[in-house]
């Protein structure tokens, strides 16, 4: 296939000038790689925070008072002493997320060697707090009961203890994980939108007809859009990683940033080709936006960035191997979290190169067909 590097360069520069004259796109790029990254990483509390709790104390013993005093901020709001009816009404109205019912004679039964039960009611509509709060409450009650029993009974120490060490994120800080996932999602979203919008903008402004009468080929037009829009997203990704993730949020990067950017460039090659392919089916920006919604959500949610791939159905795992974001997530996590080198992520580099070549070939065929029908 014959092509002119000069044509590709100048057409790409034309795309960059066109982007500079589009303030909405510029605001979207700036927001997606700055404020959006910070908000997504820090907006969700890392642990249980200020959960409302009602306590129904039917025992009124030193043990139940000790347990009640163990619930304090920032994990829980100060517990409310309620009756059974008041606690049920409060949960029905969404006032309380948790309610604990201490049965009568709890302390006496415990000291006599019986196994009394404590009832915990959870408002499961508050998913994040319900999931983590139940474990927090169980741990607190177990610790307080254990310390209470030490005063009255002998404590047997188990011969084995578990020493847990969390690798790559020793303090289990959610922002370390969420910030990188947000960068990956922004790269995927902007690469699809910018290239597709560039093609539709040509059609809406009527400049695509001007290109058809010039001595340029569909290959040159498509490559120009890919390198120019890909360069913008790559520069924004580098800025976000260096200044938002590392500098502003103090998230450590274990591996090589240039190696990560090289993998990002391969992912951009595939995603920008996919964006042009989608734009060939859409006649207007609203139609293109609907197509983006259908494609973007599976690429982000099923790629392994938000949920481990191992927890997904087997057929979903197999299908998503054809998506570039699946390999990009593995590559990014390997480099940025675990400090992997090229010897550890070369399969993902190879997969991205193959998937990108396939997407590019299909998009070029469809784009050439559309251009030919307009000529």
Tab-separated table of C-alpha atoms in Angstrom:
chain	number	residue	atom	x	y	z
A	1	UNK	CA	0.000	0.000	0.000
A	2	UNK	CA	1.491	3.323	-1.121
A	3	UNK	CA	1.273	6.275	1.217
A	4	UNK	CA	2.989	9.549	1.887
A	5	UNK	CA	4.395	10.203	5.384
A	6	UNK	CA	4.095	13.932	4.694
A	7	UNK	CA	0.377	13.592	3.983
A	8	UNK	CA	-0.114	11.607	7.186
A	9	UNK	CA	1.801	14.207	9.197
A	10	UNK	CA	-0.012	17.269	7.842
A	11	UNK	CA	-3.424	15.604	8.076
A	12	UNK	CA	-2.647	14.777	11.694
A	13	UNK	CA	-1.634	18.377	12.381
A	14	UNK	CA	-4.949	19.449	10.838
A	15	UNK	CA	-6.751	17.161	13.315
A	16	UNK	CA	-4.866	18.721	16.207
A	17	UNK	CA	-5.829	22.222	15.099
A	18	UNK	CA	-9.426	21.082	14.772
A	19	UNK	CA	-9.325	19.726	18.323
A	20	UNK	CA	-7.905	23.000	19.629
A	21	UNK	CA	-10.922	24.791	18.170
A	22	UNK	CA	-13.318	22.471	20.001
A	23	UNK	CA	-13.578	23.781	23.608
A	24	UNK	CA	-16.006	21.056	24.695
A	25	UNK	CA	-13.546	18.299	23.807
A	26	UNK	CA	-10.691	20.168	25.483
A	27	UNK	CA	-12.693	20.494	28.693
A	28	UNK	CA	-13.607	16.795	28.522
A	29	UNK	CA	-9.950	15.793	28.153
A	30	UNK	CA	-8.807	18.064	30.990
A	31	UNK	CA	-11.570	16.893	33.314
A	32	UNK	CA	-11.171	13.176	32.513
A	33	UNK	CA	-7.471	13.140	33.360
A	34	UNK	CA	-7.483	15.456	36.381
A	35	UNK	CA	-10.586	16.070	38.487
A	36	UNK	CA	-12.258	12.835	37.432
A	37	UNK	CA	-9.217	10.758	38.430
A	38	UNK	CA	-9.002	12.404	41.850
A	39	UNK	CA	-12.727	12.165	42.555
A	40	UNK	CA	-12.989	8.508	41.529
A	41	UNK	CA	-10.003	7.563	43.674
A	42	UNK	CA	-10.932	9.503	46.805
A	43	UNK	CA	-14.703	9.924	46.566
A	44	UNK	CA	-15.533	6.490	47.960
A	45	UNK	CA	-14.485	5.959	51.616
A	46	UNK	CA	-11.704	3.409	51.927
A	47	UNK	CA	-13.245	1.818	55.014
A	48	UNK	CA	-16.484	1.895	56.952
A	49	UNK	CA	-17.194	5.501	57.920
A	50	UNK	CA	-19.877	7.061	60.150
A	51	UNK	CA	-22.290	4.143	59.997
A	52	UNK	CA	-25.463	4.596	62.044
A	53	UNK	CA	-26.059	1.952	64.718
A	54	UNK	CA	-28.938	1.197	67.116
A	55	UNK	CA	-28.455	-1.017	70.174
A	56	UNK	CA	-31.281	-2.892	71.879
A	57	UNK	CA	-29.883	-3.802	75.310
A	58	UNK	CA	-32.176	-6.318	77.019
A	59	UNK	CA	-29.408	-7.489	79.356
A	60	UNK	CA	-28.161	-4.175	80.831
A	61	UNK	CA	-24.983	-5.861	82.058
A	62	UNK	CA	-21.362	-4.686	82.266
A	63	UNK	CA	-20.594	-6.831	79.204
A	64	UNK	CA	-23.207	-5.168	76.993
A	65	UNK	CA	-22.105	-1.710	78.174
A	66	UNK	CA	-18.500	-2.574	77.335
A	67	UNK	CA	-19.480	-3.743	73.856
A	68	UNK	CA	-21.624	-0.644	73.275
A	69	UNK	CA	-18.730	1.651	74.189
A	70	UNK	CA	-16.493	-0.063	71.609
A	71	UNK	CA	-18.435	1.466	68.705
A	72	UNK	CA	-17.053	4.954	68.140
A	73	UNK	CA	-16.101	7.307	65.268
A	74	UNK	CA	-14.851	7.381	62.599
A	75	UNK	CA	-16.187	3.916	61.789
A	76	UNK	CA	-19.525	4.327	63.577
A	77	UNK	CA	-21.638	7.166	64.807
A	78	UNK	CA	-22.316	7.068	68.573
A	79	UNK	CA	-24.784	4.184	69.089
A	80	UNK	CA	-28.418	4.963	69.821
A	81	UNK	CA	-30.145	3.109	72.666
A	82	UNK	CA	-33.439	1.937	71.228
A	83	UNK	CA	-36.318	-0.382	71.972
A	84	UNK	CA	-37.128	-3.241	69.642
A	85	UNK	CA	-39.950	-1.281	68.032
A	86	UNK	CA	-37.852	1.894	67.742
A	87	UNK	CA	-34.970	0.054	66.075
A	88	UNK	CA	-37.285	-1.628	63.556
A	89	UNK	CA	-38.956	1.686	62.742
A	90	UNK	CA	-35.571	3.393	62.373
A	91	UNK	CA	-34.325	0.764	59.930
A	92	UNK	CA	-37.575	0.950	57.949
A	93	UNK	CA	-37.070	4.698	57.590
A	94	UNK	CA	-33.388	4.394	56.709
A	95	UNK	CA	-32.201	6.035	59.925
A	96	UNK	CA	-30.074	3.074	61.049
A	97	UNK	CA	-27.813	0.897	58.924
A	98	UNK	CA	-27.248	-1.638	61.715
A	99	UNK	CA	-29.110	-2.679	64.843
A	100	UNK	CA	-27.748	-5.036	67.514
A	101	UNK	CA	-30.047	-6.891	69.922
A	102	UNK	CA	-28.409	-8.102	73.149
A	103	UNK	CA	-30.752	-10.803	74.584
A	104	UNK	CA	-31.629	-11.031	78.288
A	105	UNK	CA	-29.134	-12.864	80.543
A	106	UNK	CA	-26.386	-12.600	77.891
A	107	UNK	CA	-23.579	-12.122	80.412
A	108	UNK	CA	-24.838	-14.824	82.781
A	109	UNK	CA	-25.196	-17.398	80.012
A	110	UNK	CA	-21.736	-16.585	78.705
A	111	UNK	CA	-20.076	-17.000	82.113
A	112	UNK	CA	-21.947	-20.281	82.671
A	113	UNK	CA	-20.411	-21.771	79.539
A	114	UNK	CA	-23.477	-21.489	77.338
A	115	UNK	CA	-23.399	-20.153	73.769
A	116	UNK	CA	-25.828	-17.220	73.609
A	117	UNK	CA	-26.642	-15.508	70.324
A	118	UNK	CA	-26.576	-11.807	69.518
A	119	UNK	CA	-28.834	-10.656	66.703
A	120	UNK	CA	-27.424	-8.239	64.108
A	121	UNK	CA	-29.812	-6.612	61.627
A	122	UNK	CA	-28.309	-4.995	58.531
A	123	UNK	CA	-29.881	-2.626	55.999
A	124	UNK	CA	-28.525	-4.351	52.897
A	125	UNK	CA	-29.694	-1.564	50.583
A	126	UNK	CA	-26.565	0.330	51.690
A	127	UNK	CA	-24.293	-2.114	49.958
A	128	UNK	CA	-20.814	-0.796	50.728
A	129	UNK	CA	-21.477	-0.271	54.436
A	130	UNK	CA	-23.512	-3.474	54.779
A	131	UNK	CA	-20.739	-5.589	53.275
A	132	UNK	CA	-17.863	-4.257	55.372
A	133	UNK	CA	-19.818	-3.222	58.464
A	134	UNK	CA	-20.971	-6.725	59.338
A	135	UNK	CA	-17.380	-7.916	59.534
A	136	UNK	CA	-16.352	-4.879	61.607
A	137	UNK	CA	-19.174	-5.456	64.106
A	138	UNK	CA	-18.410	-9.170	64.420
A	139	UNK	CA	-14.726	-8.451	65.056
A	140	UNK	CA	-15.492	-5.771	67.653
A	141	UNK	CA	-17.944	-7.981	69.550
A	142	UNK	CA	-15.554	-10.955	69.500
A	143	UNK	CA	-12.693	-8.813	70.810
A	144	UNK	CA	-14.765	-7.296	73.600
A	145	UNK	CA	-16.204	-10.648	74.661
A	146	UNK	CA	-12.739	-12.172	74.657
A	147	UNK	CA	-11.288	-9.364	76.804
A	148	UNK	CA	-14.268	-9.628	79.182
A	149	UNK	CA	-13.831	-13.378	79.618
A	150	UNK	CA	-10.123	-13.025	80.401
A	151	UNK	CA	-11.085	-11.554	83.765
A	152	UNK	CA	-13.123	-14.596	84.759
A	153	UNK	CA	-11.755	-17.582	82.819
A	154	UNK	CA	-8.358	-18.831	81.737
A	155	UNK	CA	-7.468	-18.104	78.120
A	156	UNK	CA	-5.851	-20.820	76.035
A	157	UNK	CA	-3.409	-19.536	73.436
A	158	UNK	CA	-3.534	-21.327	70.107
A	159	UNK	CA	-0.215	-22.871	69.010
A	160	UNK	CA	-0.500	-21.368	65.502
A	161	UNK	CA	-0.855	-17.720	64.556
A	162	UNK	CA	-1.438	-16.180	61.144
A	163	UNK	CA	0.962	-13.444	60.044
A	164	UNK	CA	-0.568	-11.618	57.073
A	165	UNK	CA	1.539	-9.465	54.760
A	166	UNK	CA	-0.196	-7.519	51.990
A	167	UNK	CA	2.048	-7.136	48.966
A	168	UNK	CA	2.060	-4.176	46.530
A	169	UNK	CA	-0.386	-2.210	48.730
A	170	UNK	CA	0.619	-2.952	52.343
A	171	UNK	CA	-1.828	-0.502	53.932
A	172	UNK	CA	-4.713	-1.629	51.688
A	173	UNK	CA	-5.319	1.958	50.525
A	174	UNK	CA	-8.165	1.945	48.057
A	175	UNK	CA	-7.026	5.152	46.328
A	176	UNK	CA	-3.864	3.400	45.131
A	177	UNK	CA	-5.993	0.966	43.185
A	178	UNK	CA	-8.841	3.264	42.150
A	179	UNK	CA	-6.603	5.981	40.718
A	180	UNK	CA	-4.863	3.673	38.246
A	181	UNK	CA	-8.173	2.081	37.227
A	182	UNK	CA	-9.582	5.567	36.618
A	183	UNK	CA	-6.620	6.422	34.362
A	184	UNK	CA	-7.150	3.193	32.394
A	185	UNK	CA	-10.859	3.928	31.972
A	186	UNK	CA	-10.168	7.487	30.825
A	187	UNK	CA	-7.661	6.266	28.240
A	188	UNK	CA	-10.231	3.851	26.829
A	189	UNK	CA	-13.058	6.375	26.811
A	190	UNK	CA	-11.139	9.286	25.257
A	191	UNK	CA	-9.452	7.159	22.589
A	192	UNK	CA	-12.849	5.991	21.354
A	193	UNK	CA	-14.520	9.394	21.552
A	194	UNK	CA	-11.796	11.571	20.030
A	195	UNK	CA	-11.171	9.511	16.911
A	196	UNK	CA	-14.850	8.856	16.274
A	197	UNK	CA	-15.747	12.500	16.871
A	198	UNK	CA	-12.958	13.622	14.524
A	199	UNK	CA	-14.426	11.554	11.685
A	200	UNK	CA	-18.014	12.637	12.335
A	201	UNK	CA	-16.870	16.274	12.600
A	202	UNK	CA	-15.407	15.968	9.093
A	203	UNK	CA	-18.747	14.697	7.836
A	204	UNK	CA	-20.864	17.300	9.616
A	205	UNK	CA	-18.661	20.227	8.531
A	206	UNK	CA	-18.452	18.973	4.967
A	207	UNK	CA	-14.645	18.765	4.943
A	208	UNK	CA	-14.691	15.061	4.120
A	209	UNK	CA	-15.670	15.999	0.551
A	210	UNK	CA	-12.632	18.263	0.346
A	211	UNK	CA	-10.407	15.348	1.333
A	212	UNK	CA	-11.905	13.146	-1.357
A	213	UNK	CA	-10.740	15.448	-4.150
A	214	UNK	CA	-7.192	15.588	-2.794
A	215	UNK	CA	-4.458	13.078	-3.739
A	216	UNK	CA	-4.693	11.207	-0.459
A	217	UNK	CA	-5.856	7.708	0.395
A	218	UNK	CA	-8.250	6.436	3.089
A	219	UNK	CA	-5.236	4.798	4.742
A	220	UNK	CA	-3.526	8.166	5.140
A	221	UNK	CA	-6.680	9.805	6.502
A	222	UNK	CA	-7.215	7.050	9.031
A	223	UNK	CA	-3.593	6.853	10.203
A	224	UNK	CA	-3.510	10.637	10.604
A	225	UNK	CA	-6.533	10.555	12.882
A	226	UNK	CA	-5.088	7.672	14.874
A	227	UNK	CA	-1.674	9.196	15.547
A	228	UNK	CA	-2.968	12.694	16.307
A	229	UNK	CA	-5.778	11.697	18.676
A	230	UNK	CA	-3.668	8.928	20.188
A	231	UNK	CA	-0.895	11.426	20.870
A	232	UNK	CA	-3.311	13.719	22.713
A	233	UNK	CA	-4.592	10.888	24.927
A	234	UNK	CA	-1.054	9.606	25.545
A	235	UNK	CA	0.133	13.056	26.637
A	236	UNK	CA	-2.892	13.463	28.912
A	237	UNK	CA	-2.293	10.000	30.387
A	238	UNK	CA	1.352	10.826	31.131
A	239	UNK	CA	0.335	14.124	32.768
A	240	UNK	CA	-2.303	12.389	34.887
A	241	UNK	CA	0.026	9.604	35.984
A	242	UNK	CA	2.888	11.924	36.927
A	243	UNK	CA	1.046	14.900	38.440
A	244	UNK	CA	-2.333	13.614	39.627
A	245	UNK	CA	-1.600	10.022	40.642
A	246	UNK	CA	2.008	10.284	41.819
A	247	UNK	CA	2.344	13.924	42.902
A	248	UNK	CA	-1.101	14.973	44.138
A	249	UNK	CA	-2.301	11.614	45.504
A	250	UNK	CA	1.116	10.228	46.542
A	251	UNK	CA	0.481	6.859	44.888
A	252	UNK	CA	3.775	4.993	44.409
A	253	UNK	CA	4.543	3.536	40.981
A	254	UNK	CA	6.669	0.423	41.256
A	255	UNK	CA	7.605	-0.079	37.605
A	256	UNK	CA	8.790	1.833	34.569
A	257	UNK	CA	6.573	4.704	33.435
A	258	UNK	CA	8.030	4.680	29.866
A	259	UNK	CA	7.224	0.961	29.593
A	260	UNK	CA	3.670	1.646	30.727
A	261	UNK	CA	3.338	4.448	28.172
A	262	UNK	CA	4.575	2.096	25.460
A	263	UNK	CA	1.816	-0.349	26.388
A	264	UNK	CA	-0.642	2.557	26.468
A	265	UNK	CA	0.363	3.473	22.909
A	266	UNK	CA	-0.421	-0.069	21.727
A	267	UNK	CA	-3.772	0.038	23.500
A	268	UNK	CA	-4.492	3.399	21.874
A	269	UNK	CA	-3.711	1.905	18.469
A	270	UNK	CA	-6.433	-0.686	19.010
A	271	UNK	CA	-9.002	1.598	20.677
A	272	UNK	CA	-8.645	4.456	18.185
A	273	UNK	CA	-9.119	1.983	15.333
A	274	UNK	CA	-12.260	0.743	17.079
A	275	UNK	CA	-13.448	4.338	17.457
A	276	UNK	CA	-13.124	4.959	13.707
A	277	UNK	CA	-14.915	1.694	12.988
A	278	UNK	CA	-17.865	2.759	15.146
A	279	UNK	CA	-17.917	6.216	13.568
A	280	UNK	CA	-18.357	4.726	10.100
A	281	UNK	CA	-21.769	3.387	11.197
A	282	UNK	CA	-22.957	6.610	12.859
A	283	UNK	CA	-24.202	9.567	10.822
A	284	UNK	CA	-24.437	12.033	13.709
A	285	UNK	CA	-22.820	12.588	17.085
A	286	UNK	CA	-25.910	11.408	19.046
A	287	UNK	CA	-25.843	8.103	17.145
A	288	UNK	CA	-22.135	7.770	17.826
A	289	UNK	CA	-22.709	8.477	21.533
A	290	UNK	CA	-25.236	5.625	21.723
A	291	UNK	CA	-22.761	3.242	20.080
A	292	UNK	CA	-20.056	4.342	22.519
A	293	UNK	CA	-22.334	3.530	25.460
A	294	UNK	CA	-22.898	0.005	24.152
A	295	UNK	CA	-19.186	-0.647	23.669
A	296	UNK	CA	-17.525	1.356	26.435
A	297	UNK	CA	-19.329	-0.142	29.440
A	298	UNK	CA	-18.354	-3.774	28.681
A	299	UNK	CA	-14.787	-2.699	27.887
A	300	UNK	CA	-14.463	-1.005	31.275
A	301	UNK	CA	-16.490	-3.318	33.517
A	302	UNK	CA	-15.467	-6.722	32.111
A	303	UNK	CA	-11.783	-6.085	31.462
A	304	UNK	CA	-10.675	-6.990	34.986
A	305	UNK	CA	-10.048	-3.455	36.210
A	306	UNK	CA	-13.071	-3.234	38.507
A	307	UNK	CA	-13.691	-6.945	39.166
A	308	UNK	CA	-11.139	-9.785	38.945
A	309	UNK	CA	-11.606	-11.791	35.762
A	310	UNK	CA	-11.471	-15.030	37.760
A	311	UNK	CA	-14.813	-14.172	39.373
A	312	UNK	CA	-16.564	-13.818	36.008
A	313	UNK	CA	-18.256	-16.641	34.063
A	314	UNK	CA	-15.858	-18.621	31.885
A	315	UNK	CA	-17.480	-17.596	28.607
A	316	UNK	CA	-17.179	-13.892	29.554
A	317	UNK	CA	-13.497	-14.392	30.294
A	318	UNK	CA	-12.991	-16.019	26.890
A	319	UNK	CA	-14.903	-13.333	24.992
A	320	UNK	CA	-13.078	-10.483	26.718
A	321	UNK	CA	-9.719	-11.856	25.584
A	322	UNK	CA	-10.577	-10.242	22.236
A	323	UNK	CA	-10.865	-6.830	23.914
A	324	UNK	CA	-7.708	-4.692	24.097
A	325	UNK	CA	-8.647	-3.331	27.539
A	326	UNK	CA	-8.349	-6.800	29.093
A	327	UNK	CA	-4.677	-7.025	28.173
A	328	UNK	CA	-4.098	-3.349	28.937
A	329	UNK	CA	-5.397	-3.798	32.502
A	330	UNK	CA	-3.111	-6.803	33.066
A	331	UNK	CA	-0.194	-4.870	31.603
A	332	UNK	CA	-0.863	-1.736	33.670
A	333	UNK	CA	-1.313	-3.613	36.937
A	334	UNK	CA	1.805	-5.682	36.309
A	335	UNK	CA	3.992	-2.642	35.615
A	336	UNK	CA	2.583	-0.004	37.951
A	337	UNK	CA	1.749	-2.223	40.940
A	338	UNK	CA	4.200	-5.110	40.789
A	339	UNK	CA	7.130	-3.483	39.018
A	340	UNK	CA	7.116	-5.966	36.132
A	341	UNK	CA	9.569	-5.504	33.284
A	342	UNK	CA	9.186	-6.300	29.616
A	343	UNK	CA	9.968	-9.965	30.286
A	344	UNK	CA	6.854	-10.153	32.455
A	345	UNK	CA	4.367	-8.306	30.239
A	346	UNK	CA	5.494	-9.164	26.708
A	347	UNK	CA	2.464	-11.490	26.179
A	348	UNK	CA	0.159	-8.510	26.766
A	349	UNK	CA	2.243	-6.348	24.414
A	350	UNK	CA	1.974	-9.036	21.739
A	351	UNK	CA	-1.767	-9.463	22.280
A	352	UNK	CA	-2.347	-5.709	21.998
A	353	UNK	CA	-0.323	-5.549	18.791
A	354	UNK	CA	-2.313	-8.408	17.234
A	355	UNK	CA	-5.714	-7.087	18.359
A	356	UNK	CA	-4.803	-3.584	17.213
A	357	UNK	CA	-3.744	-4.848	13.775
A	358	UNK	CA	-7.018	-6.752	13.389
A	359	UNK	CA	-9.122	-3.757	14.475
A	360	UNK	CA	-7.133	-1.459	12.188
A	361	UNK	CA	-7.594	-3.729	9.169
A	362	UNK	CA	-11.346	-4.092	9.729
A	363	UNK	CA	-11.778	-0.360	10.366
A	364	UNK	CA	-9.756	0.526	7.256
A	365	UNK	CA	-11.892	-1.740	5.079
A	366	UNK	CA	-15.109	-0.242	6.455
A	367	UNK	CA	-13.745	3.297	6.223
A	368	UNK	CA	-12.594	2.776	2.608
A	369	UNK	CA	-16.023	1.409	1.732
A	370	UNK	CA	-17.740	4.465	3.235
A	371	UNK	CA	-15.341	6.833	1.497
A	372	UNK	CA	-15.882	5.017	-1.805
A	373	UNK	CA	-19.662	5.318	-1.515
A	374	UNK	CA	-19.336	9.104	-0.970
A	375	UNK	CA	-16.985	9.664	-3.912
